[in-house]
CSV table of C-alpha atoms in Angstrom, one decimal:
chain,number,residue,atom,x,y,z
A,1,UNK,CA,20.7,4.4,2.8
A,2,UNK,CA,19.2,3.6,-0.6
A,3,UNK,CA,16.2,5.4,-1.9
A,4,UNK,CA,13.9,4.6,-4.8
A,5,UNK,CA,10.9,6.5,-6.1
A,6,UNK,CA,8.4,4.4,-8.1
A,7,UNK,CA,5.8,5.7,-10.5
A,8,UNK,CA,3.8,3.1,-12.3
A,9,UNK,CA,1.3,3.3,-15.2
A,10,UNK,CA,-1.5,0.9,-15.6
A,11,UNK,CA,-4.9,0.8,-17.2
A,12,UNK,CA,-8.2,-0.8,-16.3
A,13,UNK,CA,-8.7,-3.3,-19.1
A,14,UNK,CA,-11.9,-4.6,-20.6
A,15,UNK,CA,-14.7,-5.3,-18.2
A,16,UNK,CA,-18.2,-6.7,-18.3
A,17,UNK,CA,-20.9,-4.4,-19.7
A,18,UNK,CA,-23.3,-2.6,-17.3
A,19,UNK,CA,-25.5,-5.1,-15.5
A,20,UNK,CA,-23.6,-8.2,-16.6
A,21,UNK,CA,-21.3,-10.5,-14.6
A,22,UNK,CA,-21.2,-11.5,-11.0
A,23,UNK,CA,-18.9,-13.5,-8.7
A,24,UNK,CA,-15.6,-14.0,-10.5
A,25,UNK,CA,-16.3,-11.1,-12.8
A,26,UNK,CA,-16.9,-8.8,-9.8
A,27,UNK,CA,-13.7,-10.1,-8.2
A,28,UNK,CA,-11.7,-9.4,-11.4
A,29,UNK,CA,-13.3,-5.9,-11.6
A,30,UNK,CA,-12.2,-5.2,-8.0
A,31,UNK,CA,-8.7,-6.5,-8.8
A,32,UNK,CA,-8.4,-4.1,-11.8
A,33,UNK,CA,-9.7,-1.1,-9.9
A,34,UNK,CA,-7.6,-1.7,-6.8
A,35,UNK,CA,-4.5,-2.1,-9.0
A,36,UNK,CA,-5.2,1.2,-10.8
A,37,UNK,CA,-5.8,3.1,-7.6
A,38,UNK,CA,-2.6,1.7,-6.0
A,39,UNK,CA,-0.6,2.4,-9.1
A,40,UNK,CA,-1.8,6.0,-8.9
A,41,UNK,CA,0.3,6.6,-5.8
A,42,UNK,CA,3.9,7.8,-6.0
A,43,UNK,CA,5.7,5.2,-3.9
A,44,UNK,CA,9.0,6.0,-2.1
A,45,UNK,CA,11.1,3.5,-0.2
A,46,UNK,CA,14.2,4.0,1.9
A,47,UNK,CA,15.9,0.7,2.9
A,48,UNK,CA,17.4,1.7,6.3
A,49,UNK,CA,19.3,-1.5,6.9
A,50,UNK,CA,19.5,-5.2,5.9
A,51,UNK,CA,21.3,-7.9,7.9
A,52,UNK,CA,21.0,-10.1,11.0
A,53,UNK,CA,20.9,-9.7,14.7
A,54,UNK,CA,22.1,-12.2,17.4
A,55,UNK,CA,21.9,-12.2,21.1
A,56,UNK,CA,19.7,-9.9,23.3
A,57,UNK,CA,19.0,-7.4,20.5
A,58,UNK,CA,16.3,-4.8,20.1
A,59,UNK,CA,15.4,-3.0,16.9
A,60,UNK,CA,13.0,-0.2,16.1
A,61,UNK,CA,12.2,2.5,13.5
A,62,UNK,CA,10.2,4.6,15.9
A,63,UNK,CA,11.0,8.3,16.4
A,64,UNK,CA,11.7,9.2,12.8
A,65,UNK,CA,8.3,10.7,12.0
A,66,UNK,CA,7.9,8.3,9.0
A,67,UNK,CA,5.9,5.3,8.1
A,68,UNK,CA,8.1,2.2,8.4
A,69,UNK,CA,8.4,-1.5,7.8
A,70,UNK,CA,10.2,-4.6,9.1
A,71,UNK,CA,10.5,-7.7,6.9
A,72,UNK,CA,11.4,-11.0,8.4
A,73,UNK,CA,13.8,-12.7,6.0
A,74,UNK,CA,15.1,-15.5,8.3
A,75,UNK,CA,14.7,-16.6,11.9
A,76,UNK,CA,12.0,-15.5,14.4
A,77,UNK,CA,11.3,-12.6,16.6
A,78,UNK,CA,8.4,-10.7,18.3
A,79,UNK,CA,6.8,-7.3,17.7
A,80,UNK,CA,6.0,-5.3,20.8
A,81,UNK,CA,3.7,-2.3,21.0
A,82,UNK,CA,2.5,-0.5,24.2
A,83,UNK,CA,-0.9,-1.6,25.3
A,84,UNK,CA,-1.1,-4.5,22.8
A,85,UNK,CA,-0.3,-8.2,22.9
A,86,UNK,CA,3.1,-9.2,21.5
A,87,UNK,CA,3.0,-10.7,18.0
A,88,UNK,CA,5.2,-13.6,16.9
A,89,UNK,CA,6.9,-13.1,13.6
A,90,UNK,CA,8.4,-15.8,11.4
A,91,UNK,CA,10.2,-15.8,8.0
A,92,UNK,CA,8.1,-14.1,5.2
A,93,UNK,CA,6.1,-12.1,7.7
A,94,UNK,CA,6.0,-8.3,7.2
A,95,UNK,CA,5.2,-5.5,9.6
A,96,UNK,CA,4.0,-2.2,8.1
A,97,UNK,CA,3.5,0.8,10.4
A,98,UNK,CA,1.5,3.5,8.6
A,99,UNK,CA,2.5,6.1,11.2
A,100,UNK,CA,5.4,6.7,13.6
A,101,UNK,CA,4.2,4.7,16.6
A,102,UNK,CA,6.2,3.3,19.6
A,103,UNK,CA,7.3,-0.3,19.0
A,104,UNK,CA,10.3,-2.6,18.9
A,105,UNK,CA,11.3,-6.0,17.8
A,106,UNK,CA,13.2,-8.5,20.0
A,107,UNK,CA,13.9,-12.2,20.1
A,108,UNK,CA,11.7,-12.7,23.2
A,109,UNK,CA,7.9,-12.9,23.7
A,110,UNK,CA,8.2,-11.0,26.9
A,111,UNK,CA,8.8,-7.3,26.2
A,112,UNK,CA,10.1,-6.9,29.8
A,113,UNK,CA,13.2,-9.0,29.1
A,114,UNK,CA,16.1,-6.5,28.9
A,115,UNK,CA,17.4,-6.1,25.4
A,116,UNK,CA,19.4,-3.3,23.9
A,117,UNK,CA,20.0,-1.8,20.4
A,118,UNK,CA,22.8,-3.4,18.6
A,119,UNK,CA,24.6,-2.9,15.3
A,120,UNK,CA,23.1,-5.1,12.6
A,121,UNK,CA,25.6,-7.6,11.2
A,122,UNK,CA,26.0,-8.6,7.5
A,123,UNK,CA,24.0,-11.7,6.6
A,124,UNK,CA,25.9,-15.0,6.8
A,125,UNK,CA,26.1,-17.3,3.8
A,126,UNK,CA,23.5,-19.6,5.3
A,127,UNK,CA,21.1,-19.8,8.2
A,128,UNK,CA,22.7,-19.0,11.6
A,129,UNK,CA,21.4,-20.6,14.8
A,130,UNK,CA,19.7,-18.1,17.0
A,131,UNK,CA,19.9,-15.2,14.5
A,132,UNK,CA,17.2,-13.1,12.9
A,133,UNK,CA,17.6,-11.6,9.5
A,134,UNK,CA,15.6,-8.4,8.8
A,135,UNK,CA,15.1,-5.8,6.2
A,136,UNK,CA,13.9,-2.5,7.8
A,137,UNK,CA,13.2,0.9,6.4
A,138,UNK,CA,10.8,3.7,5.7
A,139,UNK,CA,8.2,4.4,3.0
A,140,UNK,CA,5.9,7.1,1.7
A,141,UNK,CA,3.2,7.5,-0.8
A,142,UNK,CA,1.8,10.6,-2.5
A,143,UNK,CA,-0.7,11.6,-5.1
A,144,UNK,CA,-4.3,12.9,-5.4
A,145,UNK,CA,-5.8,9.6,-4.1
A,146,UNK,CA,-3.4,9.3,-1.1
A,147,UNK,CA,-6.0,9.9,1.6
A,148,UNK,CA,-8.6,7.6,0.0
A,149,UNK,CA,-6.1,4.8,-0.7
A,150,UNK,CA,-3.6,4.8,2.1
A,151,UNK,CA,-5.1,6.5,5.2
A,152,UNK,CA,-7.8,3.8,5.5
A,153,UNK,CA,-5.2,1.2,6.1
A,154,UNK,CA,-4.8,0.2,9.8
A,155,UNK,CA,-2.1,2.0,11.8
A,156,UNK,CA,-0.2,-1.3,12.1
A,157,UNK,CA,-0.4,-4.1,9.6
A,158,UNK,CA,1.1,-7.6,10.0
A,159,UNK,CA,1.0,-9.7,6.9
A,160,UNK,CA,1.7,-13.4,7.1
A,161,UNK,CA,3.6,-15.3,4.5
A,162,UNK,CA,1.6,-18.3,5.3
A,163,UNK,CA,-1.6,-16.6,4.2
A,164,UNK,CA,-2.7,-18.1,0.9
A,165,UNK,CA,-3.7,-14.7,-0.5
A,166,UNK,CA,0.0,-13.6,0.0
A,167,UNK,CA,1.5,-16.6,-1.8
A,168,UNK,CA,2.8,-14.6,-4.7
A,169,UNK,CA,4.4,-12.0,-2.4
A,170,UNK,CA,6.1,-14.7,-0.4
A,171,UNK,CA,8.6,-15.4,-3.1
A,172,UNK,CA,9.8,-11.7,-2.9
A,173,UNK,CA,11.1,-12.5,0.6
A,174,UNK,CA,13.2,-15.3,-0.8
A,175,UNK,CA,14.6,-13.0,-3.6
A,176,UNK,CA,15.4,-10.3,-1.0
A,177,UNK,CA,17.3,-12.8,1.2
A,178,UNK,CA,19.4,-13.9,-1.8
A,179,UNK,CA,20.1,-10.3,-2.8
A,180,UNK,CA,21.0,-9.3,0.7
A,181,UNK,CA,23.5,-12.1,0.9
A,182,UNK,CA,24.9,-11.1,-2.4
A,183,UNK,CA,25.3,-7.4,-1.7
A,184,UNK,CA,25.9,-7.4,2.1
A,185,UNK,CA,25.5,-3.9,3.6
A,186,UNK,CA,25.9,-2.1,0.2
A,187,UNK,CA,22.9,-0.2,-1.3
A,188,UNK,CA,21.0,-2.3,-3.8
A,189,UNK,CA,18.5,-1.1,-6.4
A,190,UNK,CA,17.2,-4.6,-6.6
A,191,UNK,CA,16.3,-4.6,-2.9
A,192,UNK,CA,14.6,-1.3,-3.3
A,193,UNK,CA,12.4,-2.6,-6.2
A,194,UNK,CA,11.6,-5.8,-4.4
A,195,UNK,CA,10.5,-3.7,-1.4
A,196,UNK,CA,8.3,-1.6,-3.5
A,197,UNK,CA,6.6,-4.6,-5.0
A,198,UNK,CA,6.0,-5.9,-1.5
A,199,UNK,CA,4.3,-2.7,-0.6
A,200,UNK,CA,1.9,-3.1,-3.5
A,201,UNK,CA,1.0,-6.7,-2.5
A,202,UNK,CA,0.5,-5.6,1.1
A,203,UNK,CA,-1.9,-2.8,0.2
A,204,UNK,CA,-3.7,-4.9,-2.3
A,205,UNK,CA,-4.2,-7.6,0.3
A,206,UNK,CA,-5.8,-5.1,2.6
A,207,UNK,CA,-8.1,-3.7,-0.1
A,208,UNK,CA,-9.2,-7.1,-1.3
A,209,UNK,CA,-9.4,-9.4,1.6
A,210,UNK,CA,-8.6,-7.8,5.0
A,211,UNK,CA,-11.8,-8.1,7.1
A,212,UNK,CA,-10.8,-4.9,8.9
A,213,UNK,CA,-10.7,-2.8,5.7
A,214,UNK,CA,-12.7,0.3,5.7
A,215,UNK,CA,-13.4,3.5,3.7
A,216,UNK,CA,-13.0,3.2,-0.1
A,217,UNK,CA,-11.8,-0.4,0.1
A,218,UNK,CA,-15.0,-1.5,1.8
A,219,UNK,CA,-17.1,0.5,-0.6
A,220,UNK,CA,-15.6,-1.2,-3.6
A,221,UNK,CA,-16.6,-4.6,-2.3
A,222,UNK,CA,-20.3,-3.6,-2.4
A,223,UNK,CA,-22.2,-4.9,-5.4
A,224,UNK,CA,-21.7,-2.7,-8.5
A,225,UNK,CA,-19.3,-0.1,-7.0
A,226,UNK,CA,-16.1,-1.6,-8.4
A,227,UNK,CA,-17.7,-1.8,-11.9
A,228,UNK,CA,-18.9,1.8,-11.5
A,229,UNK,CA,-15.3,3.1,-10.7
A,230,UNK,CA,-14.0,1.0,-13.6
A,231,UNK,CA,-16.4,2.7,-15.9
A,232,UNK,CA,-15.4,6.1,-14.6
A,233,UNK,CA,-11.8,5.3,-15.2
A,234,UNK,CA,-12.5,4.1,-18.7
A,235,UNK,CA,-14.5,7.2,-19.6
A,236,UNK,CA,-13.3,10.1,-17.4
A,237,UNK,CA,-14.5,12.6,-19.9
A,238,UNK,CA,-18.1,11.4,-19.7
A,239,UNK,CA,-20.4,14.0,-18.1
A,240,UNK,CA,-21.0,11.9,-15.0
A,241,UNK,CA,-23.8,12.9,-12.6
A,242,UNK,CA,-24.8,11.5,-9.2
A,243,UNK,CA,-28.0,10.2,-10.7
A,244,UNK,CA,-26.1,8.4,-13.4
A,245,UNK,CA,-23.7,6.8,-10.8
A,246,UNK,CA,-26.6,5.8,-8.5
A,247,UNK,CA,-28.5,4.1,-11.3
A,248,UNK,CA,-25.5,2.0,-12.2
A,249,UNK,CA,-25.3,0.5,-8.7
A,250,UNK,CA,-29.1,0.2,-8.4
A,251,UNK,CA,-29.5,2.7,-5.5
A,252,UNK,CA,-31.6,5.8,-5.0
A,253,UNK,CA,-29.7,9.1,-5.4
A,254,UNK,CA,-30.0,9.7,-1.6
A,255,UNK,CA,-28.8,6.2,-0.6
A,256,UNK,CA,-25.9,6.3,-3.0
A,257,UNK,CA,-24.8,9.8,-1.9
A,258,UNK,CA,-25.0,8.7,1.8
A,259,UNK,CA,-23.1,5.5,1.3
A,260,UNK,CA,-20.4,7.1,-0.7
A,261,UNK,CA,-19.9,10.0,1.8
A,262,UNK,CA,-19.9,7.7,4.8
A,263,UNK,CA,-17.2,5.5,3.3
A,264,UNK,CA,-15.0,8.0,1.6
A,265,UNK,CA,-15.6,11.3,3.4
A,266,UNK,CA,-16.2,12.9,0.1
A,267,UNK,CA,-19.1,13.4,-2.3
A,268,UNK,CA,-19.2,11.3,-5.5
A,269,UNK,CA,-18.3,14.3,-7.6
A,270,UNK,CA,-15.4,15.2,-5.4
A,271,UNK,CA,-14.2,11.6,-5.9
A,272,UNK,CA,-14.7,11.9,-9.7
A,273,UNK,CA,-12.5,15.1,-9.6
A,274,UNK,CA,-9.7,13.2,-7.9
A,275,UNK,CA,-9.9,10.3,-10.5
A,276,UNK,CA,-9.9,12.8,-13.4
A,277,UNK,CA,-6.8,14.6,-12.1
A,278,UNK,CA,-5.0,11.3,-11.5
A,279,UNK,CA,-5.7,10.2,-15.0
A,280,UNK,CA,-4.6,13.6,-16.3
A,281,UNK,CA,-1.4,13.5,-14.2
A,282,UNK,CA,-0.5,10.1,-15.7
A,283,UNK,CA,-1.0,11.4,-19.2
A,284,UNK,CA,1.1,14.4,-18.5
A,285,UNK,CA,3.8,12.3,-17.0
A,286,UNK,CA,3.9,10.2,-20.1
A,287,UNK,CA,4.5,13.3,-22.2
A,288,UNK,CA,0.9,14.1,-23.4
A,289,UNK,CA,0.2,17.8,-24.1
A,290,UNK,CA,-1.9,19.6,-21.5
A,291,UNK,CA,-4.6,20.3,-24.0
A,292,UNK,CA,-5.0,16.6,-24.8
A,293,UNK,CA,-4.8,15.6,-21.1
A,294,UNK,CA,-7.5,18.1,-20.3
A,295,UNK,CA,-9.7,16.9,-23.1
A,296,UNK,CA,-9.3,13.3,-22.0
A,297,UNK,CA,-10.8,14.0,-18.7
A,298,UNK,CA,-13.7,16.2,-19.9
A,299,UNK,CA,-12.3,19.8,-19.9
A,300,UNK,CA,-12.7,22.0,-22.9
A,301,UNK,CA,-11.2,25.0,-21.2
A,302,UNK,CA,-7.5,25.1,-20.5
A,303,UNK,CA,-8.0,27.6,-17.7
A,304,UNK,CA,-10.7,25.5,-15.9
A,305,UNK,CA,-8.5,22.4,-16.2
A,306,UNK,CA,-5.5,24.2,-14.8
A,307,UNK,CA,-7.5,25.5,-11.8
A,308,UNK,CA,-8.8,22.0,-11.1
A,309,UNK,CA,-5.4,20.4,-11.5
A,310,UNK,CA,-3.7,22.9,-9.2
A,311,UNK,CA,-6.5,22.6,-6.6
A,312,UNK,CA,-6.0,18.8,-6.5
A,313,UNK,CA,-2.3,18.4,-7.3
A,314,UNK,CA,-0.9,21.6,-5.8
A,315,UNK,CA,0.9,22.7,-9.0
A,316,UNK,CA,0.1,24.1,-12.4
A,317,UNK,CA,0.0,21.2,-14.9
A,318,UNK,CA,2.9,22.5,-17.0
A,319,UNK,CA,5.2,22.9,-14.0
A,320,UNK,CA,4.2,19.5,-12.6
A,321,UNK,CA,4.9,17.9,-16.0
A,322,UNK,CA,8.3,19.5,-16.4
A,323,UNK,CA,9.4,18.6,-12.8
A,324,UNK,CA,8.6,14.9,-13.4
A,325,UNK,CA,9.7,14.3,-16.9
A,326,UNK,CA,12.5,11.8,-17.1
A,327,UNK,CA,13.4,12.7,-20.7
A,328,UNK,CA,15.2,16.1,-21.0
A,329,UNK,CA,13.9,16.4,-24.6
A,330,UNK,CA,10.3,15.7,-23.5
A,331,UNK,CA,10.7,18.4,-20.7
A,332,UNK,CA,11.9,20.9,-23.3
A,333,UNK,CA,8.9,20.1,-25.6
A,334,UNK,CA,6.6,20.5,-22.6
A,335,UNK,CA,8.1,23.8,-21.7
A,336,UNK,CA,7.6,25.1,-25.3
A,337,UNK,CA,4.0,23.8,-25.5
A,338,UNK,CA,2.8,25.1,-22.1
A,339,UNK,CA,4.8,28.2,-21.4
A,340,UNK,CA,2.6,30.6,-23.3
A,341,UNK,CA,-0.6,29.3,-21.6
A,342,UNK,CA,0.8,29.7,-18.1
A,343,UNK,CA,2.2,33.2,-18.8
A,344,UNK,CA,-1.3,34.2,-19.9
C-alpha cells in the first residue's frame, strides 16, 4: 500500500478593488478563494489497489473506518448502496465516499445478483472484454479549515468524466491508466500524486458548481462574499470587525452575522481566526520565524499568538513547525529561534 502526504502552498493573487467587477471577475475570485481553502488542507492518500476484475466480482472499501474512493479507469460497473438506486459508472467516473458507509461495486445493475470478492488482477496491456479496471483506496484531510471545507461535502459523491466542468480532470484518469499498466501492482509515487490531484478537482467541482453544495461553499457564491474572504486572506493582519465585513458585502451587521452563522456554524470572527492560523501555519511550514508569522496575521504578542495557534492547531507553533519541517537545517534553526520562547 502506497501512501503520500500532500501539503501545498498557494496565494490569492490580485483581485478587483472593493466594489468593482461582477460576472467573470466574481467567478475568478471564487476560483482563487476555493483554491486557497483547498490547498490549506493536508491531504493524505493511500492507494489500496489498482488493477482489473473479471467475472462475477464484488469490490468494496467499507468497514475500514476511513473515507475512500473508487476510480473507473476502464470498463463499466455499478455502485450499490443500501436504500439508494444503483448508479452506473463508466470510464473516467469517480466515487468519493466521505465517510465509511456500506457499499459495493459489481458488474451488474441488480445488487441482488450473487457476486463475491475476488483478488484484483494486474492490468492487461490493452482493453479486455468484460473486465473493469479500478483504482481504489482511502484518503484523509486535516487542517484548521477541515470542518468548513470538507464536512459540507455530500456523504457520497459521484463525479462524471463526461461533465464539462471536469474536463481537465478527465485526463488524469488516462495518465493513471498508463501508469498502472507500466507499474502493475507495485507502489507508484506517480499514481499517488495523480490521485491527490484528482481529489483537488473533485472538491473544487463541488465548491464551484455542485447544486447540492452547502455551508461555506454556498456562502462564497453569494455576491461579495468571495471577494471579502479574498481581502481577508490578502490582509490577515488588518483589524477586521464584523461591521467592516458586513459593509463590504452590503449587508446590515445583523443580516451578515446571521447568514454567516447559518452557513458556517461559526461567527465571522471565529472564521477569521481559522484563516489567520492557516496563514500562519503555512508561513511556519515554509520556515518563517514565529515572530514574523504572528505579526503577519495581526498579533503583536508572542504569548497571545501561541495561545491562539494551539487552540486552533492543537500544538505550540514551535513544536508544530519542527515536526513538519522537511529540511533538517531549517528544523534546527526553528528550534534555536523558538526554544527560549516556549520554555518561558
